[in-house]
mmCIF file with all atom_site columns, C-alpha atoms in Angstrom:
data_model
loop_
_atom_site.group_PDB
_atom_site.id
_atom_site.type_symbol
_atom_site.label_atom_id
_atom_site.label_alt_id
_atom_site.label_comp_id
_atom_site.label_asym_id
_atom_site.label_entity_id
_atom_site.label_seq_id
_atom_site.pdbx_PDB_ins_code
_atom_site.Cartn_x
_atom_site.Cartn_y
_atom_site.Cartn_z
_atom_site.occupancy
_atom_site.B_iso_or_equiv
_atom_site.pdbx_formal_charge
_atom_site.auth_seq_id
_atom_site.auth_comp_id
_atom_site.auth_asym_id
_atom_site.auth_atom_id
_atom_site.pdbx_PDB_model_num
ATOM 1   C CA . MET A 1 1   ? -98.852 61.712 -4.386  1.00 44.00 ? 1   MET A CA 1
ATOM 2   C CA . LYS A 1 2   ? -98.460 58.011 -3.762  1.00 56.00 ? 2   LYS A CA 1
ATOM 3   C CA . ASN A 1 3   ? -94.652 57.920 -3.379  1.00 53.00 ? 3   ASN A CA 1
ATOM 4   C CA . LEU A 1 4   ? -94.406 59.838 -0.092  1.00 66.00 ? 4   LEU A CA 1
ATOM 5   C CA . LYS A 1 5   ? -93.100 57.206 2.333   1.00 80.00 ? 5   LYS A CA 1
ATOM 6   C CA . GLU A 1 6   ? -89.992 55.098 2.595   1.00 87.00 ? 6   GLU A CA 1
ATOM 7   C CA . LEU A 1 7   ? -90.564 51.442 1.908   1.00 89.00 ? 7   LEU A CA 1
ATOM 8   C CA . SER A 1 8   ? -88.646 48.172 2.127   1.00 93.00 ? 8   SER A CA 1
ATOM 9   C CA . ILE A 1 9   ? -89.812 44.828 0.731   1.00 95.00 ? 9   ILE A CA 1
ATOM 10  C CA . GLU A 1 10  ? -88.226 41.426 0.214   1.00 94.00 ? 10  GLU A CA 1
ATOM 11  C CA . CYS A 1 11  ? -89.159 39.475 -2.848  1.00 94.00 ? 11  CYS A CA 1
ATOM 12  C CA . SER A 1 12  ? -87.894 36.596 -4.890  1.00 95.00 ? 12  SER A CA 1
ATOM 13  C CA . ILE A 1 13  ? -87.185 37.080 -8.577  1.00 95.00 ? 13  ILE A CA 1
ATOM 14  C CA . ASN A 1 14  ? -87.068 34.297 -11.148 1.00 96.00 ? 14  ASN A CA 1
ATOM 15  C CA . LEU A 1 15  ? -84.071 35.087 -13.339 1.00 95.00 ? 15  LEU A CA 1
ATOM 16  C CA . HIS A 1 16  ? -84.313 31.850 -15.292 1.00 95.00 ? 16  HIS A CA 1
ATOM 17  C CA . LYS A 1 17  ? -87.509 32.793 -17.102 1.00 95.00 ? 17  LYS A CA 1
ATOM 18  C CA . ARG A 1 18  ? -86.226 36.326 -17.723 1.00 95.00 ? 18  ARG A CA 1
ATOM 19  C CA . THR A 1 19  ? -82.943 35.203 -19.310 1.00 94.00 ? 19  THR A CA 1
ATOM 20  C CA . HIS A 1 20  ? -84.223 32.168 -21.206 1.00 94.00 ? 20  HIS A CA 1
ATOM 21  C CA . GLY A 1 21  ? -83.084 32.249 -24.827 1.00 94.00 ? 21  GLY A CA 1
ATOM 22  C CA . VAL A 1 22  ? -80.345 34.840 -24.238 1.00 94.00 ? 22  VAL A CA 1
ATOM 23  C CA . LYS A 1 23  ? -76.778 34.155 -25.414 1.00 95.00 ? 23  LYS A CA 1
ATOM 24  C CA . PHE A 1 24  ? -74.458 32.843 -22.731 1.00 93.00 ? 24  PHE A CA 1
ATOM 25  C CA . THR A 1 25  ? -72.150 35.836 -22.982 1.00 92.00 ? 25  THR A CA 1
ATOM 26  C CA . ASN A 1 26  ? -75.013 38.276 -22.360 1.00 93.00 ? 26  ASN A CA 1
ATOM 27  C CA . ARG A 1 27  ? -76.792 36.494 -19.499 1.00 94.00 ? 27  ARG A CA 1
ATOM 28  C CA . THR A 1 28  ? -75.278 38.379 -16.562 1.00 95.00 ? 28  THR A CA 1
ATOM 29  C CA . SER A 1 29  ? -75.873 41.798 -18.093 1.00 94.00 ? 29  SER A CA 1
ATOM 30  C CA . LYS A 1 30  ? -79.416 40.794 -19.063 1.00 96.00 ? 30  LYS A CA 1
ATOM 31  C CA . ALA A 1 31  ? -80.062 39.593 -15.498 1.00 96.00 ? 31  ALA A CA 1
ATOM 32  C CA . ILE A 1 32  ? -78.933 42.959 -14.093 1.00 96.00 ? 32  ILE A CA 1
ATOM 33  C CA . LYS A 1 33  ? -81.166 44.793 -16.566 1.00 96.00 ? 33  LYS A CA 1
ATOM 34  C CA . GLU A 1 34  ? -84.121 42.595 -15.632 1.00 96.00 ? 34  GLU A CA 1
ATOM 35  C CA . ILE A 1 35  ? -83.559 43.250 -11.916 1.00 96.00 ? 35  ILE A CA 1
ATOM 36  C CA . ARG A 1 36  ? -83.537 46.994 -12.652 1.00 96.00 ? 36  ARG A CA 1
ATOM 37  C CA . LYS A 1 37  ? -86.728 46.638 -14.697 1.00 96.00 ? 37  LYS A CA 1
ATOM 38  C CA . PHE A 1 38  ? -88.412 44.637 -11.918 1.00 96.00 ? 38  PHE A CA 1
ATOM 39  C CA . ALA A 1 39  ? -87.436 47.212 -9.265  1.00 95.00 ? 39  ALA A CA 1
ATOM 40  C CA . LYS A 1 40  ? -88.616 50.080 -11.464 1.00 95.00 ? 40  LYS A CA 1
ATOM 41  C CA . LYS A 1 41  ? -91.979 48.419 -12.035 1.00 95.00 ? 41  LYS A CA 1
ATOM 42  C CA . THR A 1 42  ? -92.454 47.443 -8.391  1.00 94.00 ? 42  THR A CA 1
ATOM 43  C CA . MET A 1 43  ? -91.419 50.718 -6.739  1.00 92.00 ? 43  MET A CA 1
ATOM 44  C CA . ASN A 1 44  ? -92.383 53.287 -9.429  1.00 92.00 ? 44  ASN A CA 1
ATOM 45  C CA . VAL A 1 45  ? -88.951 54.967 -9.247  1.00 91.00 ? 45  VAL A CA 1
ATOM 46  C CA . ASN A 1 46  ? -86.503 55.570 -12.094 1.00 92.00 ? 46  ASN A CA 1
ATOM 47  C CA . ASP A 1 47  ? -83.263 55.743 -10.079 1.00 93.00 ? 47  ASP A CA 1
ATOM 48  C CA . ILE A 1 48  ? -82.155 52.179 -9.194  1.00 95.00 ? 48  ILE A CA 1
ATOM 49  C CA . ARG A 1 49  ? -78.896 51.382 -7.343  1.00 95.00 ? 49  ARG A CA 1
ATOM 50  C CA . ILE A 1 50  ? -77.665 47.779 -7.301  1.00 96.00 ? 50  ILE A CA 1
ATOM 51  C CA . ASP A 1 51  ? -75.459 46.562 -4.450  1.00 95.00 ? 51  ASP A CA 1
ATOM 52  C CA . THR A 1 52  ? -72.031 45.089 -5.215  1.00 95.00 ? 52  THR A CA 1
ATOM 53  C CA . LEU A 1 53  ? -72.832 41.896 -3.271  1.00 94.00 ? 53  LEU A CA 1
ATOM 54  C CA . LEU A 1 54  ? -75.825 41.277 -5.535  1.00 95.00 ? 54  LEU A CA 1
ATOM 55  C CA . ASN A 1 55  ? -73.630 41.761 -8.586  1.00 94.00 ? 55  ASN A CA 1
ATOM 56  C CA . LYS A 1 56  ? -71.018 39.344 -7.195  1.00 94.00 ? 56  LYS A CA 1
ATOM 57  C CA . GLU A 1 57  ? -73.695 36.764 -6.417  1.00 94.00 ? 57  GLU A CA 1
ATOM 58  C CA . ILE A 1 58  ? -74.971 36.890 -10.002 1.00 95.00 ? 58  ILE A CA 1
ATOM 59  C CA . CYS A 1 59  ? -71.451 36.598 -11.457 1.00 93.00 ? 59  CYS A CA 1
ATOM 60  C CA . LYS A 1 60  ? -70.281 33.974 -8.932  1.00 92.00 ? 60  LYS A CA 1
ATOM 61  C CA . ASN A 1 61  ? -70.611 30.964 -11.252 1.00 92.00 ? 61  ASN A CA 1
ATOM 62  C CA . GLY A 1 62  ? -69.422 32.745 -14.381 1.00 91.00 ? 62  GLY A CA 1
ATOM 63  C CA . PRO A 1 63  ? -71.285 34.472 -17.180 1.00 89.00 ? 63  PRO A CA 1
ATOM 64  C CA . ARG A 1 64  ? -73.135 31.354 -18.311 1.00 90.00 ? 64  ARG A CA 1
ATOM 65  C CA . ARG A 1 65  ? -74.648 30.053 -15.103 1.00 93.00 ? 65  ARG A CA 1
ATOM 66  C CA . ILE A 1 66  ? -76.668 32.660 -13.286 1.00 93.00 ? 66  ILE A CA 1
ATOM 67  C CA . PRO A 1 67  ? -78.878 31.514 -10.392 1.00 93.00 ? 67  PRO A CA 1
ATOM 68  C CA . PHE A 1 68  ? -82.407 30.421 -11.289 1.00 94.00 ? 68  PHE A CA 1
ATOM 69  C CA . ARG A 1 69  ? -83.968 32.454 -8.471  1.00 94.00 ? 69  ARG A CA 1
ATOM 70  C CA . MET A 1 70  ? -82.706 35.117 -6.118  1.00 94.00 ? 70  MET A CA 1
ATOM 71  C CA . LYS A 1 71  ? -84.151 36.707 -3.025  1.00 95.00 ? 71  LYS A CA 1
ATOM 72  C CA . ILE A 1 72  ? -83.652 40.462 -3.074  1.00 95.00 ? 72  ILE A CA 1
ATOM 73  C CA . ARG A 1 73  ? -84.561 43.403 -0.862  1.00 96.00 ? 73  ARG A CA 1
ATOM 74  C CA . LEU A 1 74  ? -85.872 46.629 -2.407  1.00 96.00 ? 74  LEU A CA 1
ATOM 75  C CA . CYS A 1 75  ? -85.450 49.709 -0.196  1.00 96.00 ? 75  CYS A CA 1
ATOM 76  C CA . LYS A 1 76  ? -86.972 52.975 -1.373  1.00 94.00 ? 76  LYS A CA 1
ATOM 77  C CA . LYS A 1 77  ? -85.426 56.027 0.294   1.00 92.00 ? 77  LYS A CA 1
ATOM 78  C CA . ASN A 1 78  ? -85.530 59.757 -0.139  1.00 90.00 ? 78  ASN A CA 1
ATOM 79  C CA . TRP A 1 79  ? -82.050 60.767 -1.330  1.00 84.00 ? 79  TRP A CA 1
ATOM 80  C CA . VAL A 1 80  ? -81.168 64.375 -0.531  1.00 82.00 ? 80  VAL A CA 1
ATOM 81  C CA . SER A 1 81  ? -78.423 65.802 -2.736  1.00 75.00 ? 81  SER A CA 1
ATOM 82  C CA . GLU A 1 82  ? -75.984 68.617 -1.936  1.00 73.00 ? 82  GLU A CA 1
ATOM 83  C CA . ARG A 1 83  ? -78.311 71.137 -3.557  1.00 72.00 ? 83  ARG A CA 1
ATOM 84  C CA . GLY A 1 84  ? -81.025 70.313 -1.067  1.00 66.00 ? 84  GLY A CA 1
ATOM 85  C CA . ASN A 1 85  ? -83.590 68.741 -3.364  1.00 77.00 ? 85  ASN A CA 1
ATOM 86  C CA . GLY A 1 86  ? -84.683 65.200 -2.605  1.00 78.00 ? 86  GLY A CA 1
ATOM 87  C CA . THR A 1 87  ? -85.320 62.406 -5.080  1.00 87.00 ? 87  THR A CA 1
ATOM 88  C CA . TRP A 1 88  ? -86.460 58.838 -4.575  1.00 91.00 ? 88  TRP A CA 1
ATOM 89  C CA . VAL A 1 89  ? -83.849 56.107 -4.958  1.00 93.00 ? 89  VAL A CA 1
ATOM 90  C CA . VAL A 1 90  ? -84.275 52.332 -4.797  1.00 95.00 ? 90  VAL A CA 1
ATOM 91  C CA . PHE A 1 91  ? -81.404 50.292 -3.336  1.00 96.00 ? 91  PHE A CA 1
ATOM 92  C CA . VAL A 1 92  ? -81.432 46.640 -4.413  1.00 96.00 ? 92  VAL A CA 1
ATOM 93  C CA . THR A 1 93  ? -79.541 44.242 -2.129  1.00 95.00 ? 93  THR A CA 1
ATOM 94  C CA . TYR A 1 94  ? -79.070 40.487 -1.974  1.00 95.00 ? 94  TYR A CA 1
ATOM 95  C CA . VAL A 1 95  ? -80.771 38.518 0.795   1.00 93.00 ? 95  VAL A CA 1
ATOM 96  C CA . ASN A 1 96  ? -78.961 35.350 1.759   1.00 88.00 ? 96  ASN A CA 1
ATOM 97  C CA . PRO A 1 97  ? -81.567 32.607 2.205   1.00 78.00 ? 97  PRO A CA 1
ATOM 98  C CA . THR A 1 98  ? -81.246 30.943 5.593   1.00 75.00 ? 98  THR A CA 1
ATOM 99  C CA . CYS A 1 99  ? -83.361 27.863 4.966   1.00 60.00 ? 99  CYS A CA 1
ATOM 100 C CA . LYS A 1 100 ? -84.038 25.998 1.742   1.00 61.00 ? 100 LYS A CA 1
ATOM 101 C CA . LYS A 1 101 ? -86.891 23.627 1.057   1.00 56.00 ? 101 LYS A CA 1
#
């Protein structure tokens, strides 16, 4: 059982290489799907929740111009439902970069 502890990591994801060659109208939805895929691969959890601030940051410049790179935080938590059984959930949030090179 390798998924027994809560975990939080910050990582930067390159959205430009993941959405290269995609139609302009589909870029924002493709970026969201790629973030979900990245979180699923990194944390080994199927249930991914994306924060509204992250969604707004992706859609900020319109559907055509998504950011090249984004810094995100992946938080894996044990989510206990009303029935009492717990499942693992990954919350993906946007990290505002404080300094740029």
